Amino acid sequence: MTLPAVLRGRPFPYRDNSLNLFRLILAALVLFAHSFYTTGNGTGPHLQGENIGGWAVAGFFVVSGFLITRSRLRTGAGDYLLHRVMRIYPAFLACLVVTAVVFAPIAVLLQYGTLAGYATTPVTPAQFVWSNITLYMNEYGIGRSLSSVPYPTAWNGSLWTLFYEFLCYILVWILGAFVWFRRNAIIAIVSFLLVTAAHAVEPLVVRFGLDPSFLLFLKLAPFFLGGACVYFFIERHGVNAWLGVSSLIVAVVLCAFIPGWGGQIAAPFLAYGILWLSTIVPQPAWVSRNDVSYGFYIYAWPVQQLLALLGVGIGAGVLGMVLYDVVAVIVTFGLAWLSWVLIERRAMARVRRKPQRAAALAPGA
């Protein structure tokens, strides 16, 4: 396919973009959306039945689809899977443990003044970690903790999406085994259309008695695959301002006027628009070097629950919500930075050193 000259763009700057900043903004939007629930102030702003947090998660998925597809096509199957596991799992496991041994005990002390029975009252801390260790969230509560907050018992309302994110990693891992997937966008486009169509006819799909988890996958996978489709397009044609602006307009129109599945069919346009914006919006140098968005995403909810337990901003109207959100952002940002420095960056550095060590040990030609 040959595009008119006015629509042809420049190569996407993989090392000089502001995707770290955009992902951090998306994580902050999830925090903002959740604050309505965790403070007992309703469900917040919605568009087509989805709150701001849900749309932010869609943004995460389209960006991931773009970047993860590139990773799959540039690395072997084994290295790809190892990189994906090490990027998502160590910090996830650490978050579970920190919740069980730090956040929840603090909450119990604040509520009851003692930790007596904490380790043995179901769901025990050990059960919480073990039952969620596969990325699939089976348990959200720990013992008697968080029984008095507006959104009771749930220690993390964000982690559930990671299971579906990883399923998308596996899907691209499998698709990457096909030569056609590596050579052109046909398989990615067909996969995107099939999954989107399945989500669009969800009332019919439900009749097959499928597990609700599969329905959630059908809801989220189109965003990821939309990003994958855009990867092939951008690799061939680059990014262009006209297409960037047009894509954002089309995405907004589709999301606003097609109920139920407008966001899914808009995924490629949303992906292209965000990627184009990341080439023109600058980000602070510190954000370029430190990708704290994942840590921000996984720690925001437990921080918000503790703040709600402490009564920060509760019952104080709009100003109370502003105070609550500001404090939550500051505390969460600190924890996200610790997660990045102590766990995520080290885990990725370890797997990236492996090929270098292997090359150094290989016999000379």
Short mmCIF file of N, CA and C in Angstrom, two decimals, residues 68-163:
data_model
loop_
_atom_site.label_atom_id
_atom_site.label_comp_id
_atom_site.label_asym_id
_atom_site.label_seq_id
_atom_site.Cartn_x
_atom_site.Cartn_y
_atom_site.Cartn_z
N ILE A 68 4.79 -4.44 22.46
CA ILE A 68 5.01 -5.87 22.66
C ILE A 68 5.12 -6.60 21.33
N THR A 69 4.36 -6.16 20.34
CA THR A 69 4.48 -6.75 19.01
C THR A 69 5.88 -6.52 18.46
N ARG A 70 6.39 -5.33 18.63
CA ARG A 70 7.77 -5.05 18.20
C ARG A 70 8.75 -5.96 18.92
N SER A 71 8.56 -6.13 20.22
CA SER A 71 9.44 -7.00 20.99
C SER A 71 9.40 -8.43 20.47
N ARG A 72 8.20 -8.92 20.15
CA ARG A 72 8.07 -10.30 19.67
C ARG A 72 8.79 -10.49 18.34
N LEU A 73 8.74 -9.50 17.47
CA LEU A 73 9.34 -9.64 16.15
C LEU A 73 10.84 -9.40 16.15
N ARG A 74 11.35 -8.86 17.24
CA ARG A 74 12.78 -8.55 17.32
C ARG A 74 13.56 -9.51 18.21
N THR A 75 12.87 -10.42 18.90
CA THR A 75 13.54 -11.35 19.80
C THR A 75 13.03 -12.76 19.55
N GLY A 76 13.81 -13.74 19.98
CA GLY A 76 13.38 -15.12 19.88
C GLY A 76 12.24 -15.41 20.83
N ALA A 77 11.57 -16.54 20.61
CA ALA A 77 10.40 -16.88 21.41
C ALA A 77 10.73 -17.00 22.89
N GLY A 78 11.86 -17.64 23.20
CA GLY A 78 12.25 -17.82 24.59
C GLY A 78 12.60 -16.52 25.27
N ASP A 79 13.42 -15.70 24.61
CA ASP A 79 13.80 -14.41 25.18
C ASP A 79 12.59 -13.50 25.35
N TYR A 80 11.71 -13.51 24.37
CA TYR A 80 10.50 -12.69 24.45
C TYR A 80 9.71 -13.04 25.71
N LEU A 81 9.46 -14.34 25.91
CA LEU A 81 8.65 -14.77 27.05
C LEU A 81 9.35 -14.44 28.37
N LEU A 82 10.66 -14.64 28.41
CA LEU A 82 11.41 -14.32 29.63
C LEU A 82 11.32 -12.83 29.94
N HIS A 83 11.48 -12.00 28.93
CA HIS A 83 11.41 -10.54 29.13
C HIS A 83 10.03 -10.13 29.63
N ARG A 84 8.99 -10.74 29.07
CA ARG A 84 7.64 -10.36 29.48
C ARG A 84 7.35 -10.78 30.92
N VAL A 85 7.80 -11.98 31.28
CA VAL A 85 7.60 -12.45 32.65
C VAL A 85 8.34 -11.56 33.63
N MET A 86 9.59 -11.23 33.32
CA MET A 86 10.40 -10.44 34.24
C MET A 86 9.94 -8.99 34.30
N ARG A 87 9.27 -8.51 33.28
CA ARG A 87 8.78 -7.13 33.33
C ARG A 87 7.55 -7.00 34.21
N ILE A 88 6.70 -8.01 34.19
CA ILE A 88 5.42 -7.87 34.88
C ILE A 88 5.37 -8.58 36.23
N TYR A 89 6.07 -9.73 36.35
CA TYR A 89 5.81 -10.59 37.50
C TYR A 89 6.54 -10.20 38.79
N PRO A 90 7.84 -9.91 38.77
CA PRO A 90 8.51 -9.60 40.04
C PRO A 90 7.85 -8.46 40.81
N ALA A 91 7.50 -7.38 40.12
CA ALA A 91 6.86 -6.24 40.80
C ALA A 91 5.46 -6.61 41.27
N PHE A 92 4.76 -7.42 40.49
CA PHE A 92 3.43 -7.89 40.90
C PHE A 92 3.52 -8.70 42.18
N LEU A 93 4.45 -9.66 42.21
CA LEU A 93 4.62 -10.50 43.41
C LEU A 93 5.02 -9.65 44.61
N ALA A 94 5.92 -8.70 44.38
CA ALA A 94 6.34 -7.81 45.47
C ALA A 94 5.15 -7.02 46.01
N CYS A 95 4.27 -6.58 45.12
CA CYS A 95 3.09 -5.82 45.54
C CYS A 95 2.18 -6.67 46.41
N LEU A 96 1.99 -7.93 46.04
CA LEU A 96 1.19 -8.83 46.87
C LEU A 96 1.80 -8.97 48.26
N VAL A 97 3.11 -9.18 48.31
CA VAL A 97 3.79 -9.38 49.59
C VAL A 97 3.74 -8.11 50.43
N VAL A 98 4.02 -6.97 49.82
CA VAL A 98 3.99 -5.70 50.54
C VAL A 98 2.58 -5.43 51.08
N THR A 99 1.58 -5.77 50.30
CA THR A 99 0.20 -5.60 50.77
C THR A 99 -0.06 -6.46 51.99
N ALA A 100 0.42 -7.71 51.95
CA ALA A 100 0.15 -8.66 53.03
C ALA A 100 0.95 -8.38 54.30
N VAL A 101 2.17 -7.85 54.16
CA VAL A 101 3.03 -7.69 55.35
C VAL A 101 3.22 -6.24 55.77
N VAL A 102 2.74 -5.29 54.96
CA VAL A 102 2.88 -3.87 55.33
C VAL A 102 1.52 -3.17 55.36
N PHE A 103 0.86 -3.09 54.21
CA PHE A 103 -0.39 -2.34 54.14
C PHE A 103 -1.47 -2.92 55.06
N ALA A 104 -1.74 -4.21 54.92
CA ALA A 104 -2.83 -4.81 55.70
C ALA A 104 -2.56 -4.77 57.20
N PRO A 105 -1.35 -5.09 57.69
CA PRO A 105 -1.10 -4.96 59.13
C PRO A 105 -1.31 -3.54 59.65
N ILE A 106 -0.89 -2.55 58.87
CA ILE A 106 -1.12 -1.16 59.28
C ILE A 106 -2.62 -0.90 59.41
N ALA A 107 -3.38 -1.38 58.44
CA ALA A 107 -4.83 -1.18 58.48
C ALA A 107 -5.45 -1.86 59.69
N VAL A 108 -5.02 -3.07 59.99
CA VAL A 108 -5.56 -3.80 61.14
C VAL A 108 -5.23 -3.08 62.44
N LEU A 109 -4.01 -2.58 62.56
CA LEU A 109 -3.63 -1.82 63.75
C LEU A 109 -4.47 -0.55 63.89
N LEU A 110 -4.71 0.12 62.78
CA LEU A 110 -5.52 1.33 62.83
C LEU A 110 -6.97 1.02 63.22
N GLN A 111 -7.47 -0.11 62.76
CA GLN A 111 -8.86 -0.46 63.02
C GLN A 111 -9.07 -1.06 64.41
N TYR A 112 -8.17 -1.97 64.82
CA TYR A 112 -8.41 -2.76 66.02
C TYR A 112 -7.37 -2.55 67.11
N GLY A 113 -6.27 -1.89 66.79
CA GLY A 113 -5.24 -1.62 67.80
C GLY A 113 -4.38 -2.81 68.15
N THR A 114 -4.54 -3.93 67.46
CA THR A 114 -3.75 -5.13 67.72
C THR A 114 -3.68 -5.98 66.46
N LEU A 115 -2.61 -6.77 66.37
CA LEU A 115 -2.45 -7.70 65.26
C LEU A 115 -2.84 -9.12 65.65
N ALA A 116 -3.43 -9.27 66.82
CA ALA A 116 -3.83 -10.60 67.29
C ALA A 116 -4.77 -11.25 66.28
N GLY A 117 -4.41 -12.44 65.85
CA GLY A 117 -5.22 -13.19 64.91
C GLY A 117 -5.03 -12.80 63.46
N TYR A 118 -4.19 -11.81 63.21
CA TYR A 118 -4.03 -11.35 61.82
C TYR A 118 -3.51 -12.45 60.90
N ALA A 119 -2.53 -13.21 61.38
CA ALA A 119 -1.88 -14.21 60.53
C ALA A 119 -2.73 -15.45 60.32
N THR A 120 -3.80 -15.60 61.12
CA THR A 120 -4.57 -16.84 61.05
C THR A 120 -6.02 -16.65 60.64
N THR A 121 -6.49 -15.41 60.58
CA THR A 121 -7.89 -15.17 60.21
C THR A 121 -8.04 -15.21 58.69
N PRO A 122 -8.89 -16.10 58.17
CA PRO A 122 -9.08 -16.15 56.71
C PRO A 122 -9.72 -14.85 56.20
N VAL A 123 -9.34 -14.41 55.05
CA VAL A 123 -8.26 -14.89 54.21
C VAL A 123 -6.95 -14.46 54.85
N THR A 124 -6.07 -15.43 55.14
CA THR A 124 -4.81 -15.09 55.79
C THR A 124 -3.88 -14.38 54.80
N PRO A 125 -2.86 -13.67 55.32
CA PRO A 125 -1.89 -13.03 54.42
C PRO A 125 -1.25 -14.02 53.45
N ALA A 126 -0.90 -15.22 53.97
CA ALA A 126 -0.29 -16.22 53.10
C ALA A 126 -1.26 -16.68 52.03
N GLN A 127 -2.53 -16.87 52.40
CA GLN A 127 -3.53 -17.28 51.42
C GLN A 127 -3.75 -16.20 50.37
N PHE A 128 -3.70 -14.95 50.78
CA PHE A 128 -3.86 -13.84 49.84
C PHE A 128 -2.77 -13.88 48.77
N VAL A 129 -1.53 -14.05 49.21
CA VAL A 129 -0.41 -14.09 48.25
C VAL A 129 -0.50 -15.33 47.38
N TRP A 130 -0.71 -16.47 47.99
CA TRP A 130 -0.69 -17.73 47.25
C TRP A 130 -1.85 -17.83 46.25
N SER A 131 -3.03 -17.39 46.64
CA SER A 131 -4.20 -17.52 45.76
C SER A 131 -4.12 -16.61 44.55
N ASN A 132 -3.30 -15.56 44.64
CA ASN A 132 -3.18 -14.60 43.54
C ASN A 132 -1.86 -14.72 42.78
N ILE A 133 -1.08 -15.73 43.09
CA ILE A 133 0.30 -15.79 42.61
C ILE A 133 0.41 -16.01 41.10
N THR A 134 -0.67 -16.48 40.48
CA THR A 134 -0.64 -16.75 39.04
C THR A 134 -1.01 -15.54 38.18
N LEU A 135 -1.18 -14.37 38.80
CA LEU A 135 -1.66 -13.14 38.18
C LEU A 135 -3.18 -13.04 38.16
N TYR A 136 -3.86 -14.18 38.25
CA TYR A 136 -5.32 -14.13 38.30
C TYR A 136 -5.76 -13.84 39.73
N MET A 137 -6.53 -12.78 39.90
CA MET A 137 -6.92 -12.35 41.24
C MET A 137 -8.12 -13.16 41.75
N ASN A 138 -7.83 -14.09 42.66
CA ASN A 138 -8.88 -14.88 43.29
C ASN A 138 -9.36 -14.29 44.60
N GLU A 139 -8.47 -13.59 45.29
CA GLU A 139 -8.80 -12.99 46.59
C GLU A 139 -8.41 -11.52 46.59
N TYR A 140 -9.30 -10.69 47.10
CA TYR A 140 -9.03 -9.25 47.19
C TYR A 140 -8.88 -8.78 48.63
N GLY A 141 -9.38 -9.56 49.58
CA GLY A 141 -9.33 -9.15 50.97
C GLY A 141 -8.33 -9.94 51.78
N ILE A 142 -7.98 -9.40 52.95
CA ILE A 142 -7.10 -10.08 53.90
C ILE A 142 -7.75 -9.97 55.28
N GLY A 143 -8.18 -11.09 55.84
CA GLY A 143 -8.73 -11.12 57.18
C GLY A 143 -9.84 -10.10 57.40
N ARG A 144 -9.72 -9.39 58.54
CA ARG A 144 -10.74 -8.40 58.92
C ARG A 144 -10.36 -7.00 58.46
N SER A 145 -9.29 -6.86 57.71
CA SER A 145 -8.82 -5.53 57.33
C SER A 145 -9.78 -4.86 56.35
N LEU A 146 -9.78 -3.53 56.40
CA LEU A 146 -10.58 -2.69 55.50
C LEU A 146 -12.08 -2.95 55.61
N SER A 147 -12.54 -3.34 56.77
CA SER A 147 -13.97 -3.60 56.93
C SER A 147 -14.79 -2.33 57.08
N SER A 148 -14.12 -1.20 57.35
CA SER A 148 -14.87 0.03 57.65
C SER A 148 -14.68 1.14 56.62
N VAL A 149 -14.04 0.85 55.50
CA VAL A 149 -13.84 1.88 54.48
C VAL A 149 -15.02 1.86 53.51
N PRO A 150 -15.20 2.94 52.72
CA PRO A 150 -16.34 2.99 51.78
C PRO A 150 -16.37 1.85 50.77
N TYR A 151 -15.19 1.35 50.36
CA TYR A 151 -15.13 0.21 49.45
C TYR A 151 -14.47 -0.93 50.23
N PRO A 152 -15.24 -1.66 51.02
CA PRO A 152 -14.65 -2.56 52.01
C PRO A 152 -13.96 -3.79 51.43
N THR A 153 -12.98 -4.25 52.19
CA THR A 153 -12.23 -5.52 52.05
C THR A 153 -11.27 -5.59 50.87
N ALA A 154 -11.48 -4.85 49.82
CA ALA A 154 -10.66 -5.01 48.59
C ALA A 154 -9.34 -4.27 48.72
N TRP A 155 -8.23 -5.02 48.64
CA TRP A 155 -6.91 -4.41 48.78
C TRP A 155 -6.30 -3.94 47.47
N ASN A 156 -6.81 -4.42 46.36
CA ASN A 156 -6.28 -3.90 45.10
C ASN A 156 -7.28 -4.15 43.98
N GLY A 157 -7.89 -3.06 43.53
CA GLY A 157 -8.86 -3.16 42.45
C GLY A 157 -8.27 -2.91 41.08
N SER A 158 -6.93 -2.91 41.00
CA SER A 158 -6.26 -2.66 39.73
C SER A 158 -5.56 -3.90 39.17
N LEU A 159 -5.11 -4.78 40.06
CA LEU A 159 -4.25 -5.89 39.63
C LEU A 159 -4.94 -6.86 38.69
N TRP A 160 -6.26 -6.90 38.68
CA TRP A 160 -6.97 -7.89 37.87
C TRP A 160 -6.64 -7.76 36.39
N THR A 161 -6.32 -6.56 35.92
CA THR A 161 -6.06 -6.37 34.49
C THR A 161 -4.76 -7.03 34.04
N LEU A 162 -3.84 -7.28 34.98
CA LEU A 162 -2.53 -7.81 34.60
C LEU A 162 -2.64 -9.22 34.03
N PHE A 163 -3.58 -10.00 34.52
CA PHE A 163 -3.80 -11.34 33.98
C PHE A 163 -4.14 -11.28 32.50
#
